[in-house]
Short mmCIF file of C-alpha atoms and ligand atoms in Angstrom, two decimals:
data_model
loop_
_atom_site.label_atom_id
_atom_site.label_comp_id
_atom_site.label_asym_id
_atom_site.label_seq_id
_atom_site.Cartn_x
_atom_site.Cartn_y
_atom_site.Cartn_z
CA MET A 1 15.53 12.72 -13.43
CA LYS A 2 13.70 14.72 -16.09
CA ILE A 3 11.25 12.70 -18.17
CA ILE A 4 8.35 13.51 -20.49
CA PHE A 5 4.95 12.11 -19.54
CA ALA A 6 2.82 12.04 -22.69
CA THR A 7 -0.33 13.55 -21.25
CA ASN A 8 -1.97 16.94 -20.98
CA ASN A 9 -4.52 15.62 -18.45
CA ALA A 10 -3.81 17.59 -15.25
CA HIS A 11 -5.44 14.94 -13.02
CA LYS A 12 -3.25 12.20 -14.41
CA LEU A 13 -0.17 14.36 -14.17
CA SER A 14 -0.67 15.04 -10.47
CA GLU A 15 -1.55 11.38 -9.72
CA VAL A 16 1.61 10.17 -11.43
CA GLN A 17 3.83 12.89 -9.94
CA ALA A 18 2.59 11.95 -6.46
CA VAL A 19 3.57 8.29 -6.98
CA LEU A 20 6.96 9.00 -8.58
CA GLY A 21 7.99 11.58 -5.98
CA GLU A 22 10.33 14.53 -6.16
CA ALA A 23 13.26 12.63 -7.68
CA PHE A 24 11.40 12.87 -11.00
CA THR A 25 10.52 16.06 -12.86
CA LEU A 26 7.65 15.38 -15.21
CA VAL A 27 7.59 17.42 -18.39
CA THR A 28 4.43 17.66 -20.50
CA PRO A 29 4.33 17.44 -24.31
CA ARG A 30 3.04 21.04 -24.37
CA GLU A 31 6.16 22.19 -22.50
CA CYS A 32 8.20 20.59 -25.31
CA GLY A 33 6.23 22.46 -27.99
CA ILE A 34 4.00 19.50 -28.90
CA THR A 35 0.56 21.09 -28.86
CA GLU A 36 -1.36 18.81 -31.23
CA GLU A 37 -3.36 15.85 -29.96
CA ILE A 38 -1.08 12.80 -29.69
CA PRO A 39 -2.45 10.02 -31.91
CA GLU A 40 -3.81 6.84 -30.29
CA GLU A 41 -5.22 4.76 -33.12
CA GLN A 42 -4.43 1.20 -32.05
CA GLU A 43 -6.84 -1.54 -30.98
CA THR A 44 -5.04 -2.41 -27.72
CA LEU A 45 -3.90 -0.47 -24.64
CA GLU A 46 -0.36 -1.72 -25.27
CA GLY A 47 -0.51 -0.46 -28.87
CA ASN A 48 -1.79 2.97 -27.89
CA ALA A 49 0.68 3.47 -25.03
CA SER A 50 3.49 2.47 -27.38
CA GLN A 51 2.26 4.71 -30.21
CA LYS A 52 2.07 7.75 -27.87
CA ALA A 53 5.51 7.16 -26.35
CA HIS A 54 7.10 6.70 -29.79
CA TYR A 55 5.37 9.83 -31.09
CA ILE A 56 6.98 11.91 -28.32
CA HIS A 57 10.35 10.20 -28.55
CA ASP A 58 10.53 10.61 -32.34
CA ARG A 59 9.99 14.37 -31.96
CA THR A 60 12.12 15.12 -28.89
CA GLY A 61 14.70 12.33 -28.59
CA MET A 62 14.10 12.51 -24.83
CA ASP A 63 13.31 9.72 -22.36
CA CYS A 64 9.55 9.57 -22.06
CA PHE A 65 6.59 7.45 -21.10
CA ALA A 66 2.92 7.26 -22.04
CA ASP A 67 0.01 5.43 -20.47
CA ASP A 68 -3.23 4.11 -21.82
CA THR A 69 -6.09 2.98 -19.63
CA GLY A 70 -9.31 1.14 -20.24
CA LEU A 71 -12.29 0.20 -18.12
CA GLU A 72 -13.10 -3.46 -18.88
CA VAL A 73 -16.64 -4.44 -17.86
CA ALA A 74 -17.23 -8.21 -17.70
CA ALA A 75 -20.93 -8.14 -18.66
CA LEU A 76 -20.12 -5.92 -21.67
CA GLY A 77 -17.50 -8.32 -23.02
CA GLY A 78 -14.62 -6.08 -21.88
CA ALA A 79 -16.11 -2.84 -23.28
CA PRO A 80 -15.46 0.05 -23.28
CA GLY A 81 -11.82 -1.13 -22.93
CA VAL A 82 -9.47 0.59 -25.34
CA HIS A 83 -12.38 2.82 -26.47
CA SER A 84 -13.01 4.21 -22.94
CA ALA A 85 -12.18 7.85 -23.76
CA ARG A 86 -14.55 7.95 -26.73
CA TYR A 87 -17.22 5.60 -25.43
CA ALA A 88 -20.20 7.94 -25.86
CA THR A 89 -18.87 10.72 -28.06
CA ASP A 90 -15.89 11.65 -30.19
CA GLY A 91 -14.42 13.79 -27.42
CA HIS A 92 -13.43 13.06 -23.83
CA ASP A 93 -16.88 13.70 -22.40
CA PHE A 94 -16.74 12.03 -18.97
CA ALA A 95 -20.37 12.83 -18.07
CA ALA A 96 -21.70 11.37 -21.34
CA ASN A 97 -19.49 8.27 -20.93
CA ASN A 98 -20.86 7.69 -17.44
CA ARG A 99 -24.46 8.10 -18.61
CA LEU A 100 -23.92 5.58 -21.42
CA LEU A 101 -22.26 3.09 -19.07
CA LEU A 102 -25.18 3.35 -16.63
CA LYS A 103 -27.63 2.85 -19.48
CA ASN A 104 -25.77 -0.20 -20.82
CA MET A 105 -25.65 -1.69 -17.29
CA GLU A 106 -29.36 -1.21 -16.56
CA GLY A 107 -30.80 -4.47 -15.19
CA VAL A 108 -27.39 -6.20 -15.35
CA THR A 109 -26.61 -8.12 -12.15
CA ASP A 110 -22.99 -9.02 -12.95
CA ARG A 111 -21.32 -5.67 -12.08
CA ARG A 112 -17.68 -6.86 -12.24
CA ALA A 113 -15.21 -4.54 -13.93
CA ARG A 114 -11.57 -3.69 -13.86
CA PHE A 115 -9.34 -0.80 -14.80
CA ARG A 116 -6.17 -1.71 -16.65
CA THR A 117 -3.30 0.67 -17.36
CA VAL A 118 -0.36 -0.02 -19.65
CA ILE A 119 2.70 2.23 -19.56
CA SER A 120 5.24 2.36 -22.36
CA LEU A 121 8.60 3.75 -21.28
CA ILE A 122 11.23 4.71 -23.82
CA LEU A 123 14.56 4.94 -22.07
CA ASP A 124 17.79 5.41 -24.01
CA GLY A 125 15.80 4.50 -27.13
CA GLU A 126 14.60 1.13 -25.73
CA GLU A 127 10.93 0.42 -24.99
CA HIS A 128 9.68 -1.25 -21.77
CA LEU A 129 6.03 -2.02 -20.86
CA PHE A 130 4.45 -2.01 -17.37
CA GLU A 131 0.89 -3.02 -16.42
CA GLY A 132 -1.37 -2.20 -13.47
CA VAL A 133 -4.83 -3.67 -12.80
CA VAL A 134 -7.50 -3.05 -10.19
CA GLU A 135 -10.59 -5.24 -9.95
CA GLY A 136 -13.92 -3.85 -8.77
CA ARG A 137 -17.56 -3.27 -9.61
CA ILE A 138 -19.82 -0.72 -11.29
CA LEU A 139 -22.45 1.07 -9.18
CA ASP A 140 -25.91 1.91 -10.51
CA HIS A 141 -25.52 5.64 -9.73
CA GLU A 142 -22.67 8.15 -9.54
CA THR A 143 -21.14 8.75 -6.10
CA GLY A 144 -18.40 11.24 -5.16
CA CYS A 145 -16.80 14.13 -6.96
CA GLU A 146 -13.02 13.56 -6.73
CA GLY A 147 -10.92 12.18 -9.57
CA PHE A 148 -12.12 11.99 -13.15
CA GLY A 149 -13.61 9.74 -15.83
CA PHE A 150 -15.48 6.68 -14.54
CA ASP A 151 -14.31 7.24 -10.93
CA PRO A 152 -17.83 8.03 -9.55
CA LEU A 153 -19.11 4.65 -10.80
CA PHE A 154 -16.21 2.37 -9.82
CA VAL A 155 -15.82 0.70 -6.41
CA PRO A 156 -12.51 -1.17 -6.12
CA GLU A 157 -12.45 -4.61 -4.47
CA GLY A 158 -12.07 -4.44 -0.69
CA SER A 159 -13.57 -0.95 -0.49
CA GLU A 160 -17.05 0.47 0.06
CA LYS A 161 -16.14 3.80 -1.55
CA THR A 162 -15.89 4.77 -5.21
CA PHE A 163 -12.61 6.18 -6.50
CA ALA A 164 -14.42 9.53 -6.63
CA GLU A 165 -14.94 9.40 -2.84
CA MET A 166 -11.23 8.83 -2.18
CA SER A 167 -8.40 11.30 -1.67
CA PRO A 168 -5.74 11.21 -4.40
CA ALA A 169 -3.43 9.31 -2.00
CA GLU A 170 -6.09 6.68 -1.22
CA LYS A 171 -6.82 6.18 -4.93
CA ASN A 172 -3.15 6.01 -5.89
CA ALA A 173 -2.44 3.35 -3.25
CA ILE A 174 -4.68 0.81 -5.01
CA SER A 175 -5.41 2.14 -8.48
CA HIS A 176 -4.46 0.64 -11.83
CA ARG A 177 -2.33 3.72 -12.67
CA GLY A 178 -0.72 3.79 -9.20
CA ARG A 179 0.28 0.13 -9.59
CA ALA A 180 1.68 0.58 -13.09
CA VAL A 181 3.57 3.74 -12.09
CA ARG A 182 5.09 2.04 -9.02
CA LYS A 183 6.43 -0.71 -11.33
CA LEU A 184 7.88 1.99 -13.58
CA ALA A 185 9.44 3.78 -10.57
CA GLU A 186 10.96 0.53 -9.21
CA TYR A 187 12.48 -0.16 -12.62
CA LEU A 188 13.99 3.32 -12.85
CA HIS A 189 15.26 3.24 -9.25
CA ALA A 190 16.92 -0.15 -9.86
CA LEU A 191 18.83 1.45 -12.72
CA GLY A 192 19.94 4.23 -10.37
CA LYS A 193 17.84 6.89 -12.16
P1 IMP B 201 -6.59 7.23 -21.03
O1 IMP B 201 -6.29 6.44 -22.23
O2 IMP B 201 -5.66 6.95 -19.91
O3 IMP B 201 -6.76 8.69 -21.31
O4 IMP B 201 -7.98 6.75 -20.49
C1 IMP B 201 -9.09 6.58 -21.32
C2 IMP B 201 -10.35 6.86 -20.57
O5 IMP B 201 -10.46 5.95 -19.48
C3 IMP B 201 -10.42 8.25 -19.95
O6 IMP B 201 -10.97 9.17 -20.83
C4 IMP B 201 -11.33 8.01 -18.77
O7 IMP B 201 -12.68 8.03 -19.18
C5 IMP B 201 -11.01 6.60 -18.36
N1 IMP B 201 -10.02 6.59 -17.28
C6 IMP B 201 -8.67 6.48 -17.37
N2 IMP B 201 -8.11 6.48 -16.16
C7 IMP B 201 -9.12 6.61 -15.28
C8 IMP B 201 -9.17 6.69 -13.86
O8 IMP B 201 -8.17 6.67 -13.15
N3 IMP B 201 -10.39 6.81 -13.33
C9 IMP B 201 -11.53 6.85 -14.07
N4 IMP B 201 -11.54 6.79 -15.39
C10 IMP B 201 -10.34 6.68 -15.99
#
């Protein structure tokens, strides 16, 4: 099945392709001629995932899905949450985001955090939402160099390693995005797609 995944993030694309497998050909917005930044202006992950999927569907008419992810830190009242990409700056500056998170967590003993991903799928014009969550904790220094974003600071429950110390397959097996994408894949398989 050919489906548009509304991202131009190469890391995300390969993570999601690995979970979905070869039965699915993922097409990027750029490959469909959509080169501008896809708007995400909502105050919830659900709202942003939905806005991105509708943006693509309105312009292509094709089946598509979009995801939105936030890191929700308990001691920060759920921040950065939906603002994770632009936590420290206006751009997607992962290093600056990690520095700010470390600064805001200085001296904080409650290190609990979770990643939450919401996927909006538009299939035959109908929208469906899927969620994936992984609980964990925030370290007080960066460890590992795999992955992207907050991966070097996040240790998932039941592990001693950060996401940035894991292979893509190890991360996918337990990650927020892996869980949400498996729900999406099960839904599509059940429909015979
Ligand atoms: P997005 O909405 O999925 O692009 O995610 C927003 C921000 O959350 C990204 O810019 C990253 O900083 C962070 N993020 C999303 N997914 C991950 C992940 O799998 N690992 C680490 N950080 C992530």
